[in-house]
PDB file of C-alpha atoms and ligand atoms in Angstrom:
ATOM      1  CA  UNK N   1      -4.710  19.521 -12.034  1.00 94.00           C
ATOM      2  CA  UNK N   2      -2.888  17.727  -9.200  1.00 97.00           C
ATOM      3  CA  UNK N   3      -0.517  14.769  -9.522  1.00 98.00           C
ATOM      4  CA  UNK N   4      -0.640  12.413  -6.681  1.00 98.00           C
ATOM      5  CA  UNK N   5       2.130   9.814  -5.967  1.00 98.00           C
ATOM      6  CA  UNK N   6       2.624   6.973  -3.597  1.00 98.00           C
ATOM      7  CA  UNK N   7       6.278   5.892  -3.927  1.00 98.00           C
ATOM      8  CA  UNK N   8       6.574   2.343  -2.524  1.00 97.00           C
ATOM      9  CA  UNK N   9       9.706   0.134  -2.453  1.00 94.00           C
ATOM     10  CA  UNK N  10       8.975  -1.522  -5.804  1.00 94.00           C
ATOM     11  CA  UNK N  11       6.547   0.703  -7.581  1.00 97.00           C
ATOM     12  CA  UNK N  12       5.242   4.182  -7.932  1.00 98.00           C
ATOM     13  CA  UNK N  13       1.465   4.497  -7.852  1.00 98.00           C
ATOM     14  CA  UNK N  14       0.274   7.592  -9.508  1.00 98.00           C
ATOM     15  CA  UNK N  15      -2.890   9.413 -10.468  1.00 97.00           C
ATOM     16  CA  UNK N  16      -3.879  12.843 -11.713  1.00 97.00           C
ATOM     17  CA  UNK N  17      -7.037  14.458 -10.298  1.00 96.00           C
ATOM     18  CA  UNK N  18      -8.874  17.720 -10.991  1.00 94.00           C
ATOM     19  CA  UNK N  19      -9.324  20.254  -8.317  1.00 90.00           C
ATOM     20  CA  UNK N  20     -12.832  18.827  -7.723  1.00 92.00           C
ATOM     21  CA  UNK N  21     -11.029  15.467  -6.897  1.00 90.00           C
ATOM     22  CA  UNK N  22     -12.349  13.698 -10.106  1.00 94.00           C
ATOM     23  CA  UNK N  23      -9.744  11.374 -11.387  1.00 94.00           C
ATOM     24  CA  UNK N  24      -8.237  12.107 -14.757  1.00 94.00           C
ATOM     25  CA  UNK N  25      -5.866   9.053 -15.018  1.00 95.00           C
ATOM     26  CA  UNK N  26      -3.572   6.899 -13.037  1.00 97.00           C
ATOM     27  CA  UNK N  27      -1.420   3.728 -12.933  1.00 97.00           C
ATOM     28  CA  UNK N  28       1.575   1.910 -11.598  1.00 97.00           C
ATOM     29  CA  UNK N  29       5.110   2.431 -12.981  1.00 98.00           C
ATOM     30  CA  UNK N  30       8.506   1.174 -11.901  1.00 97.00           C
ATOM     31  CA  UNK N  31      10.826   4.016 -12.861  1.00 98.00           C
ATOM     32  CA  UNK N  32      10.903   7.941 -12.637  1.00 98.00           C
ATOM     33  CA  UNK N  33      11.169   8.070 -16.422  1.00 97.00           C
ATOM     34  CA  UNK N  34       8.168   5.755 -16.900  1.00 98.00           C
ATOM     35  CA  UNK N  35       6.058   8.028 -14.603  1.00 98.00           C
ATOM     36  CA  UNK N  36       6.996  11.138 -16.628  1.00 97.00           C
ATOM     37  CA  UNK N  37       6.041   9.506 -19.865  1.00 97.00           C
ATOM     38  CA  UNK N  38       2.782   8.261 -18.467  1.00 97.00           C
ATOM     39  CA  UNK N  39       1.852  11.678 -17.226  1.00 97.00           C
ATOM     40  CA  UNK N  40       2.899  13.330 -20.436  1.00 96.00           C
ATOM     41  CA  UNK N  41       0.701  10.893 -22.342  1.00 95.00           C
ATOM     42  CA  UNK N  42      -2.361  12.009 -20.522  1.00 93.00           C
ATOM     43  CA  UNK N  43      -4.647  14.296 -22.665  1.00 83.00           C
ATOM     44  CA  UNK N  44      -5.255  17.736 -21.233  1.00 80.00           C
ATOM     45  CA  UNK N  45      -3.228  20.143 -19.075  1.00 83.00           C
ATOM     46  CA  UNK N  46      -0.171  19.072 -17.406  1.00 91.00           C
ATOM     47  CA  UNK N  47      -0.451  19.067 -13.549  1.00 96.00           C
ATOM     48  CA  UNK N  48       0.657  22.229 -11.883  1.00 96.00           C
ATOM     49  CA  UNK N  49       0.947  20.801  -8.457  1.00 97.00           C
ATOM     50  CA  UNK N  50       1.978  17.524  -6.927  1.00 98.00           C
ATOM     51  CA  UNK N  51       1.506  15.890  -3.561  1.00 98.00           C
ATOM     52  CA  UNK N  52       3.443  12.761  -2.625  1.00 98.00           C
ATOM     53  CA  UNK N  53       4.264  10.202  -0.052  1.00 98.00           C
ATOM     54  CA  UNK N  54       7.410   8.169  -0.207  1.00 98.00           C
ATOM     55  CA  UNK N  55       8.901   5.368   1.847  1.00 98.00           C
ATOM     56  CA  UNK N  56      12.123   5.589  -0.271  1.00 98.00           C
ATOM     57  CA  UNK N  57      15.339   7.266   0.853  1.00 97.00           C
ATOM     58  CA  UNK N  58      15.533  11.110   0.976  1.00 97.00           C
ATOM     59  CA  UNK N  59      18.031  10.940  -1.893  1.00 98.00           C
ATOM     60  CA  UNK N  60      15.783   8.835  -4.154  1.00 98.00           C
ATOM     61  CA  UNK N  61      12.680  10.977  -3.327  1.00 98.00           C
ATOM     62  CA  UNK N  62      14.540  14.312  -4.021  1.00 98.00           C
ATOM     63  CA  UNK N  63      15.777  12.818  -7.280  1.00 98.00           C
ATOM     64  CA  UNK N  64      12.149  12.011  -8.343  1.00 98.00           C
ATOM     65  CA  UNK N  65      11.143  15.475  -7.210  1.00 98.00           C
ATOM     66  CA  UNK N  66      13.803  17.295  -9.255  1.00 98.00           C
ATOM     67  CA  UNK N  67      12.869  15.165 -12.303  1.00 98.00           C
ATOM     68  CA  UNK N  68       9.220  16.163 -11.952  1.00 98.00           C
ATOM     69  CA  UNK N  69      10.023  19.815 -11.574  1.00 97.00           C
ATOM     70  CA  UNK N  70      12.254  19.705 -14.683  1.00 97.00           C
ATOM     71  CA  UNK N  71       9.536  17.940 -16.717  1.00 97.00           C
ATOM     72  CA  UNK N  72       6.355  19.821 -15.616  1.00 96.00           C
ATOM     73  CA  UNK N  73       7.595  22.840 -13.622  1.00 96.00           C
ATOM     74  CA  UNK N  74       5.091  21.853 -10.795  1.00 96.00           C
ATOM     75  CA  UNK N  75       5.193  22.621  -7.053  1.00 97.00           C
ATOM     76  CA  UNK N  76       5.534  19.574  -4.747  1.00 98.00           C
ATOM     77  CA  UNK N  77       4.281  19.021  -1.272  1.00 98.00           C
ATOM     78  CA  UNK N  78       5.481  15.956   0.625  1.00 98.00           C
ATOM     79  CA  UNK N  79       3.753  14.096   3.314  1.00 98.00           C
ATOM     80  CA  UNK N  80       5.702  14.292   6.606  1.00 98.00           C
ATOM     81  CA  UNK N  81       5.524  12.334   9.899  1.00 98.00           C
ATOM     82  CA  UNK N  82       3.352  13.749  12.574  1.00 98.00           C
ATOM     83  CA  UNK N  83       2.429  12.863  16.196  1.00 98.00           C
ATOM     84  CA  UNK N  84      -1.315  13.508  15.383  1.00 98.00           C
ATOM     85  CA  UNK N  85      -3.481  14.522  12.501  1.00 98.00           C
ATOM     86  CA  UNK N  86      -7.236  14.665  11.615  1.00 98.00           C
ATOM     87  CA  UNK N  87      -8.202  13.138  15.056  1.00 98.00           C
ATOM     88  CA  UNK N  88      -5.708  10.242  14.963  1.00 98.00           C
ATOM     89  CA  UNK N  89      -2.615   9.927  17.173  1.00 98.00           C
ATOM     90  CA  UNK N  90       0.495   8.234  16.146  1.00 98.00           C
ATOM     91  CA  UNK N  91       1.072   5.070  18.295  1.00 98.00           C
ATOM     92  CA  UNK N  92       4.767   4.610  17.709  1.00 98.00           C
ATOM     93  CA  UNK N  93       7.304   5.290  20.530  1.00 98.00           C
ATOM     94  CA  UNK N  94       9.200   7.208  17.897  1.00 98.00           C
ATOM     95  CA  UNK N  95       6.581   8.671  15.589  1.00 98.00           C
ATOM     96  CA  UNK N  96       9.006   9.343  12.720  1.00 98.00           C
ATOM     97  CA  UNK N  97       9.822   5.674  12.371  1.00 98.00           C
ATOM     98  CA  UNK N  98       6.216   4.728  11.313  1.00 98.00           C
ATOM     99  CA  UNK N  99       6.238   4.288   7.619  1.00 98.00           C
ATOM    100  CA  UNK N 100       4.383   7.161   5.990  1.00 98.00           C
ATOM    101  CA  UNK N 101       2.362   4.983   3.668  1.00 98.00           C
ATOM    102  CA  UNK N 102       1.039   3.167   6.866  1.00 98.00           C
ATOM    103  CA  UNK N 103       0.332   6.525   8.530  1.00 99.00           C
ATOM    104  CA  UNK N 104      -1.658   7.843   5.468  1.00 98.00           C
ATOM    105  CA  UNK N 105      -3.559   4.577   4.919  1.00 98.00           C
ATOM    106  CA  UNK N 106      -4.692   4.475   8.644  1.00 98.00           C
ATOM    107  CA  UNK N 107      -5.664   8.192   8.486  1.00 98.00           C
ATOM    108  CA  UNK N 108      -7.694   7.457   5.392  1.00 98.00           C
ATOM    109  CA  UNK N 109      -9.217   4.381   7.043  1.00 98.00           C
ATOM    110  CA  UNK N 110     -10.263   6.152  10.119  1.00 98.00           C
ATOM    111  CA  UNK N 111     -11.609   9.064   8.155  1.00 98.00           C
ATOM    112  CA  UNK N 112     -13.837   6.724   6.117  1.00 98.00           C
ATOM    113  CA  UNK N 113     -14.792   4.369   8.887  1.00 98.00           C
ATOM    114  CA  UNK N 114     -15.327   7.002  11.747  1.00 97.00           C
ATOM    115  CA  UNK N 115     -14.986   4.130  14.183  1.00 98.00           C
ATOM    116  CA  UNK N 116     -12.312   1.486  15.169  1.00 98.00           C
ATOM    117  CA  UNK N 117     -10.484   0.040  12.244  1.00 98.00           C
ATOM    118  CA  UNK N 118      -7.762  -2.306  11.092  1.00 98.00           C
ATOM    119  CA  UNK N 119      -5.900  -1.256   7.966  1.00 98.00           C
ATOM    120  CA  UNK N 120      -4.126  -4.114   5.936  1.00 98.00           C
ATOM    121  CA  UNK N 121      -1.811  -3.027   3.074  1.00 98.00           C
ATOM    122  CA  UNK N 122      -0.520  -5.858   0.838  1.00 97.00           C
ATOM    123  CA  UNK N 123       2.426  -4.593  -1.195  1.00 96.00           C
ATOM    124  CA  UNK N 124       6.154  -5.557  -1.209  1.00 95.00           C
ATOM    125  CA  UNK N 125       5.743  -5.796   2.486  1.00 97.00           C
ATOM    126  CA  UNK N 126       2.300  -6.518   4.285  1.00 98.00           C
ATOM    127  CA  UNK N 127       1.446  -4.204   7.045  1.00 98.00           C
ATOM    128  CA  UNK N 128      -1.444  -4.069   9.560  1.00 98.00           C
ATOM    129  CA  UNK N 129      -2.471  -1.200  11.767  1.00 99.00           C
ATOM    130  CA  UNK N 130      -5.004  -0.721  14.519  1.00 99.00           C
ATOM    131  CA  UNK N 131      -6.902   2.393  15.169  1.00 99.00           C
ATOM    132  CA  UNK N 132      -9.338   2.697  18.112  1.00 98.00           C
ATOM    133  CA  UNK N 133     -12.746   4.248  17.946  1.00 98.00           C
ATOM    134  CA  UNK N 134     -11.166   7.383  19.714  1.00 98.00           C
ATOM    135  CA  UNK N 135      -8.575   7.756  16.883  1.00 98.00           C
ATOM    136  CA  UNK N 136      -5.631   6.155  19.042  1.00 98.00           C
ATOM    137  CA  UNK N 137      -3.240   4.318  16.680  1.00 99.00           C
ATOM    138  CA  UNK N 138      -2.403   1.203  18.772  1.00 98.00           C
ATOM    139  CA  UNK N 139       0.481   0.033  16.501  1.00 98.00           C
ATOM    140  CA  UNK N 140       0.643  -2.698  13.969  1.00 98.00           C
ATOM    141  CA  UNK N 141       2.541  -5.441  12.203  1.00 98.00           C
ATOM    142  CA  UNK N 142       4.950  -5.852   9.409  1.00 98.00           C
ATOM    143  CA  UNK N 143       5.697  -8.991   7.414  1.00 98.00           C
ATOM    144  CA  UNK N 144       6.943  -9.974   3.967  1.00 98.00           C
ATOM    145  CA  UNK N 145       4.464  -9.560   1.117  1.00 97.00           C
ATOM    146  CA  UNK N 146       3.909 -12.057  -1.755  1.00 96.00           C
ATOM    147  CA  UNK N 147       6.816 -10.684  -3.874  1.00 95.00           C
ATOM    148  CA  UNK N 148       9.323 -11.072  -0.980  1.00 97.00           C
ATOM    149  CA  UNK N 149       8.128 -14.416   0.032  1.00 97.00           C
ATOM    150  CA  UNK N 150       8.367 -15.758  -3.498  1.00 95.00           C
ATOM    151  CA  UNK N 151      11.760 -14.267  -4.011  1.00 94.00           C
ATOM    152  CA  UNK N 152      13.123 -15.601  -0.748  1.00 96.00           C
ATOM    153  CA  UNK N 153      12.123 -19.064  -1.844  1.00 96.00           C
ATOM    154  CA  UNK N 154      13.688 -18.591  -5.232  1.00 91.00           C
ATOM    155  CA  UNK N 155      16.885 -17.115  -3.944  1.00 94.00           C
ATOM    156  CA  UNK N 156      17.584 -19.625  -1.127  1.00 96.00           C
ATOM    157  CA  UNK N 157      16.614 -22.795  -3.020  1.00 96.00           C
ATOM    158  CA  UNK N 158      17.977 -24.274  -6.182  1.00 95.00           C
ATOM    159  CA  UNK N 159      14.931 -26.034  -7.619  1.00 95.00           C
ATOM    160  CA  UNK N 160      12.262 -23.432  -7.119  1.00 96.00           C
ATOM    161  CA  UNK N 161      11.929 -21.748 -10.581  1.00 94.00           C
ATOM    162  CA  UNK N 162       8.851 -20.713 -12.512  1.00 94.00           C
ATOM    163  CA  UNK N 163       7.503 -17.936 -14.665  1.00 92.00           C
ATOM    164  CA  UNK N 164       4.889 -15.290 -14.038  1.00 90.00           C
ATOM    165  CA  UNK N 165       2.172 -16.760 -16.209  1.00 94.00           C
ATOM    166  CA  UNK N 166       2.183 -20.161 -14.447  1.00 95.00           C
ATOM    167  CA  UNK N 167       2.201 -18.110 -11.157  1.00 94.00           C
ATOM    168  CA  UNK N 168      -1.014 -16.477 -12.129  1.00 93.00           C
ATOM    169  CA  UNK N 169      -2.653 -19.809 -13.208  1.00 96.00           C
ATOM    170  CA  UNK N 170      -1.536 -21.567 -10.080  1.00 97.00           C
ATOM    171  CA  UNK N 171      -3.924 -19.443  -8.056  1.00 95.00           C
ATOM    172  CA  UNK N 172      -7.092 -20.633  -9.787  1.00 94.00           C
ATOM    173  CA  UNK N 173      -7.517 -22.918  -6.640  1.00 95.00           C
ATOM    174  CA  UNK N 174      -5.969 -23.360  -3.194  1.00 96.00           C
ATOM    175  CA  UNK N 175      -6.021 -27.096  -3.129  1.00 98.00           C
ATOM    176  CA  UNK N 176      -2.659 -28.814  -2.176  1.00 98.00           C
ATOM    177  CA  UNK N 177      -0.268 -28.021  -5.082  1.00 98.00           C
ATOM    178  CA  UNK N 178       0.684 -30.736  -7.505  1.00 98.00           C
ATOM    179  CA  UNK N 179       3.595 -28.812  -9.044  1.00 97.00           C
ATOM    180  CA  UNK N 180       6.256 -26.367  -7.597  1.00 97.00           C
ATOM    181  CA  UNK N 181       4.478 -23.296  -8.806  1.00 97.00           C
ATOM    182  CA  UNK N 182       1.116 -24.352  -7.360  1.00 98.00           C
ATOM    183  CA  UNK N 183       2.853 -25.382  -4.094  1.00 98.00           C
ATOM    184  CA  UNK N 184       4.688 -22.004  -3.609  1.00 98.00           C
ATOM    185  CA  UNK N 185       1.980 -19.689  -4.867  1.00 97.00           C
ATOM    186  CA  UNK N 186      -0.850 -21.349  -2.959  1.00 97.00           C
ATOM    187  CA  UNK N 187       1.412 -21.801   0.149  1.00 98.00           C
ATOM    188  CA  UNK N 188       2.411 -18.092   0.231  1.00 97.00           C
ATOM    189  CA  UNK N 189      -1.265 -17.019  -0.497  1.00 97.00           C
ATOM    190  CA  UNK N 190      -2.287 -19.249   2.530  1.00 97.00           C
ATOM    191  CA  UNK N 191       0.326 -17.498   4.784  1.00 97.00           C
ATOM    192  CA  UNK N 192      -1.369 -14.162   3.927  1.00 97.00           C
ATOM    193  CA  UNK N 193      -4.812 -15.637   4.610  1.00 97.00           C
ATOM    194  CA  UNK N 194      -3.579 -16.823   7.991  1.00 97.00           C
ATOM    195  CA  UNK N 195      -2.118 -13.424   8.733  1.00 98.00           C
ATOM    196  CA  UNK N 196      -5.298 -11.698   8.017  1.00 98.00           C
ATOM    197  CA  UNK N 197      -7.472 -14.012   9.914  1.00 97.00           C
ATOM    198  CA  UNK N 198      -5.128 -13.500  12.977  1.00 98.00           C
ATOM    199  CA  UNK N 199      -5.665  -9.652  12.641  1.00 98.00           C
ATOM    200  CA  UNK N 200      -9.349 -10.249  12.657  1.00 98.00           C
ATOM    201  CA  UNK N 201      -9.056 -12.315  15.936  1.00 98.00           C
ATOM    202  CA  UNK N 202      -6.996  -9.578  17.500  1.00 98.00           C
ATOM    203  CA  UNK N 203      -9.445  -6.911  16.470  1.00 98.00           C
ATOM    204  CA  UNK N 204     -12.452  -8.990  17.748  1.00 98.00           C
ATOM    205  CA  UNK N 205     -10.876  -9.414  21.048  1.00 98.00           C
ATOM    206  CA  UNK N 206     -10.298  -5.542  21.294  1.00 98.00           C
ATOM    207  CA  UNK N 207     -13.616  -4.362  19.895  1.00 98.00           C
ATOM    208  CA  UNK N 208     -16.073  -7.302  19.403  1.00 98.00           C
ATOM    209  CA  UNK N 209     -17.754  -6.802  15.963  1.00 98.00           C
ATOM    210  CA  UNK N 210     -17.565  -3.094  16.196  1.00 98.00           C
ATOM    211  CA  UNK N 211     -14.749  -2.266  13.662  1.00 98.00           C
ATOM    212  CA  UNK N 212     -14.136  -1.958  10.033  1.00 98.00           C
ATOM    213  CA  UNK N 213     -11.410  -3.910   8.207  1.00 98.00           C
ATOM    214  CA  UNK N 214      -9.786  -2.081   5.260  1.00 98.00           C
ATOM    215  CA  UNK N 215      -7.607  -3.817   2.657  1.00 98.00           C
ATOM    216  CA  UNK N 216      -5.394  -1.981   0.261  1.00 98.00           C
ATOM    217  CA  UNK N 217      -2.283  -2.479  -1.780  1.00 97.00           C
ATOM    218  CA  UNK N 218      -1.426  -4.264  -5.117  1.00 95.00           C
ATOM    219  CA  UNK N 219      -2.187  -7.687  -3.686  1.00 95.00           C
ATOM    220  CA  UNK N 220      -5.541  -6.817  -2.066  1.00 95.00           C
ATOM    221  CA  UNK N 221      -7.343  -9.109  -4.485  1.00 93.00           C
ATOM    222  CA  UNK N 222      -5.718 -12.125  -3.012  1.00 93.00           C
ATOM    223  CA  UNK N 223      -7.832 -11.779   0.138  1.00 92.00           C
ATOM    224  CA  UNK N 224     -11.304 -10.829  -0.675  1.00 78.00           C
ATOM    225  CA  UNK N 225     -12.717 -14.440  -0.394  1.00 87.00           C
ATOM    226  CA  UNK N 226     -11.272 -15.008   3.142  1.00 94.00           C
ATOM    227  CA  UNK N 227     -12.574 -11.675   4.483  1.00 96.00           C
ATOM    228  CA  UNK N 228     -15.832 -10.918   2.643  1.00 94.00           C
ATOM    229  CA  UNK N 229     -16.714  -8.284   5.177  1.00 95.00           C
ATOM    230  CA  UNK N 230     -13.495  -6.222   4.378  1.00 97.00           C
ATOM    231  CA  UNK N 231     -13.756  -2.966   2.590  1.00 97.00           C
ATOM    232  CA  UNK N 232     -11.197  -3.130  -0.333  1.00 97.00           C
ATOM    233  CA  UNK N 233     -10.013   0.459  -0.936  1.00 97.00           C
ATOM    234  CA  UNK N 234      -7.306   0.463  -3.513  1.00 95.00           C
ATOM    235  CA  UNK N 235      -6.625   4.224  -3.160  1.00 95.00           C
ATOM    236  CA  UNK N 236      -6.591   4.398   0.648  1.00 98.00           C
ATOM    237  CA  UNK N 237      -3.097   5.859   0.788  1.00 98.00           C
ATOM    238  CA  UNK N 238      -4.226   8.659  -1.608  1.00 98.00           C
ATOM    239  CA  UNK N 239      -7.276   9.326   0.823  1.00 98.00           C
ATOM    240  CA  UNK N 240      -4.857   9.898   3.596  1.00 98.00           C
ATOM    241  CA  UNK N 241      -2.419  11.888   1.322  1.00 98.00           C
ATOM    242  CA  UNK N 242      -5.115  14.420   0.504  1.00 98.00           C
ATOM    243  CA  UNK N 243      -5.722  14.862   4.304  1.00 98.00           C
ATOM    244  CA  UNK N 244      -2.023  15.367   5.095  1.00 98.00           C
ATOM    245  CA  UNK N 245      -1.209  17.614   2.142  1.00 98.00           C
ATOM    246  CA  UNK N 246      -4.225  19.802   1.562  1.00 96.00           C
ATOM    247  CA  UNK N 247      -3.863  22.017  -1.450  1.00 90.00           C
ATOM    248  CA  UNK N 248      -6.432  24.810  -1.041  1.00 73.00           C
TER     249      UNK N 248
HETATM  250  N1  LIG Y   1      -0.642  -3.360 -12.180  1.00 87.52           N
HETATM  251  C1  LIG Y   1       0.211  -3.897 -11.254  1.00 87.52           C
HETATM  252  N2  LIG Y   1       1.542  -3.559 -11.388  1.00 87.52           N
HETATM  253  C2  LIG Y   1       2.457  -3.955 -10.485  1.00 87.52           C
HETATM  254  N3  LIG Y   1       2.069  -4.722  -9.476  1.00 87.52           N
HETATM  255  C3  LIG Y   1       0.873  -5.091  -9.248  1.00 87.52           C
HETATM  256  C4  LIG Y   1      -0.161  -4.618 -10.191  1.00 87.52           C
HETATM  257  N4  LIG Y   1      -1.428  -5.067  -9.687  1.00 87.52           N
HETATM  258  C5  LIG Y   1      -1.114  -5.936  -8.666  1.00 87.52           C
HETATM  259  N5  LIG Y   1       0.181  -5.877  -8.358  1.00 87.52           N
HETATM  260  C6  LIG Y   1       0.894  -6.715  -7.256  1.00 87.52           C
HETATM  261  O1  LIG Y   1       1.019  -5.766  -6.204  1.00 87.52           O
HETATM  262  C7  LIG Y   1       2.173  -6.027  -5.415  1.00 87.52           C
HETATM  263  C8  LIG Y   1       2.902  -4.747  -5.126  1.00 87.52           C
HETATM  264  O2  LIG Y   1       2.149  -3.962  -4.430  1.00 87.52           O
HETATM  265  P1  LIG Y   1       2.190  -2.363  -4.328  1.00 87.52           P
HETATM  266  O3  LIG Y   1       2.171  -1.855  -5.657  1.00 87.52           O
HETATM  267  O4  LIG Y   1       0.963  -1.938  -3.361  1.00 87.52           O
HETATM  268  O5  LIG Y   1       3.396  -2.032  -3.376  1.00 87.52           O
HETATM  269  P2  LIG Y   1       4.948  -1.640  -3.736  1.00 87.52           P
HETATM  270  O6  LIG Y   1       5.058  -0.363  -4.382  1.00 87.52           O
HETATM  271  O7  LIG Y   1       5.655  -2.893  -4.363  1.00 87.52           O
HETATM  272  O8  LIG Y   1       5.506  -1.629  -2.339  1.00 87.52           O
HETATM  273  P3  LIG Y   1       5.067  -0.787  -0.989  1.00 87.52           P
HETATM  274  O9  LIG Y   1       4.351  -1.879  -0.195  1.00 87.52           O
HETATM  275  O10 LIG Y   1       6.242  -0.295  -0.557  1.00 87.52           O
HETATM  276  O11 LIG Y   1       4.122   0.195  -1.458  1.00 87.52           O
HETATM  277  C9  LIG Y   1       2.948  -7.066  -6.305  1.00 87.52           C
HETATM  278  O12 LIG Y   1       2.935  -8.327  -5.624  1.00 87.52           O
HETATM  279  C10 LIG Y   1       2.176  -7.169  -7.612  1.00 87.52           C
HETATM  280  O13 LIG Y   1       2.091  -8.475  -7.957  1.00 87.52           O
HETATM  281  C1  LIG Y   2       6.822  -1.335   5.972  1.00 87.52           C
HETATM  282  C2  LIG Y   2       6.877  -0.530   4.758  1.00 87.52           C
HETATM  283  C3  LIG Y   2       8.127  -0.968   3.932  1.00 87.52           C
HETATM  284  C4  LIG Y   2       5.573  -0.844   3.884  1.00 87.52           C
HETATM  285  O1  LIG Y   2       5.649  -0.057   2.772  1.00 87.52           O
HETATM  286  C5  LIG Y   2       6.978   0.953   4.973  1.00 87.52           C
HETATM  287  O2  LIG Y   2       5.917   1.412   5.808  1.00 87.52           O
HETATM  288  C6  LIG Y   2       8.259   1.446   5.754  1.00 87.52           C
HETATM  289  O3  LIG Y   2       9.373   1.466   5.264  1.00 87.52           O
HETATM  290  N1  LIG Y   2       8.040   1.578   7.175  1.00 87.52           N
HETATM  291  C7  LIG Y   2       9.058   1.909   8.055  1.00 87.52           C
HETATM  292  C8  LIG Y   2       9.115   0.907   9.219  1.00 87.52           C
HETATM  293  C9  LIG Y   2       7.954   1.023  10.096  1.00 87.52           C
HETATM  294  O4  LIG Y   2       6.870   1.542   9.745  1.00 87.52           O
HETATM  295  O5  LIG Y   2       8.056   0.690  11.297  1.00 87.52           O
HETATM  296  K1  LIG Y   3       2.319   0.566   0.315  1.00 87.52           K
END
């Protein structure tokens, strides 16, 4: 069995797959220890191999790797930056600066679409990347995601305070808010809607209607009504991870 990890800035997304790629289990955790416990709790064999992508520091990622080797004695392959892979060229001036989660998600998107695509990932940050039909990465955009927008408002004001349950309830509609929680949650959601619609405009001016829009990341669900044509692929980073780190 293979342990797959996407180590983001706030959470670790994990899953365990068999060699035939069928999924045994998976989830989202916020600490290395919680990851080890979740994998230990899976019925069946422990994974012998691991492939991972991380946007954390080298030290944090090494620390996680050491903990996994200690717990499971597995071998680890890490996704690395590349100038080109699987028919896609990295569009950054300095290819190593492109976030590896973005690189893998756009590799996965191009692989699935086999034509021009835009890949939007809604996590701690929101990112968007453009790939032409020829596999040329044209670059992309980075902006704050829902968790960062909320927290900036909470941190830099004195009277914006509310709990998680009321935040969830506030999104039952996108009408003008009649309480702080509604005003903030709906306002930030509409910022994301606006962002995504502008990405669509850019894609249309480049390619007409001849492209696929992919949406991934923990907050992908906030968008599906605005862009019903989008393909929501929650595991897009894992699609790219398998391409970048093949385990024969
Ligand atoms: N089960 C879940 N656990 C945690 N967050 C979740 C879950 N489902 C949806 N989310 C939402 O997903 C967002 C986090 O996104 P995601 O997990 O894709 O990225 P991340 O690890 O925080 O950061 P990165 O963008 O660096 O990968 C949060 O806003 C959170 O509300
Ligand atoms: C933008 C994030 C934080 C999204 O997870 C990550 O891809 C990252 O740290 N990127 C490095 C900066 C860049 O992609 O230009
Ligand atoms: K991510």
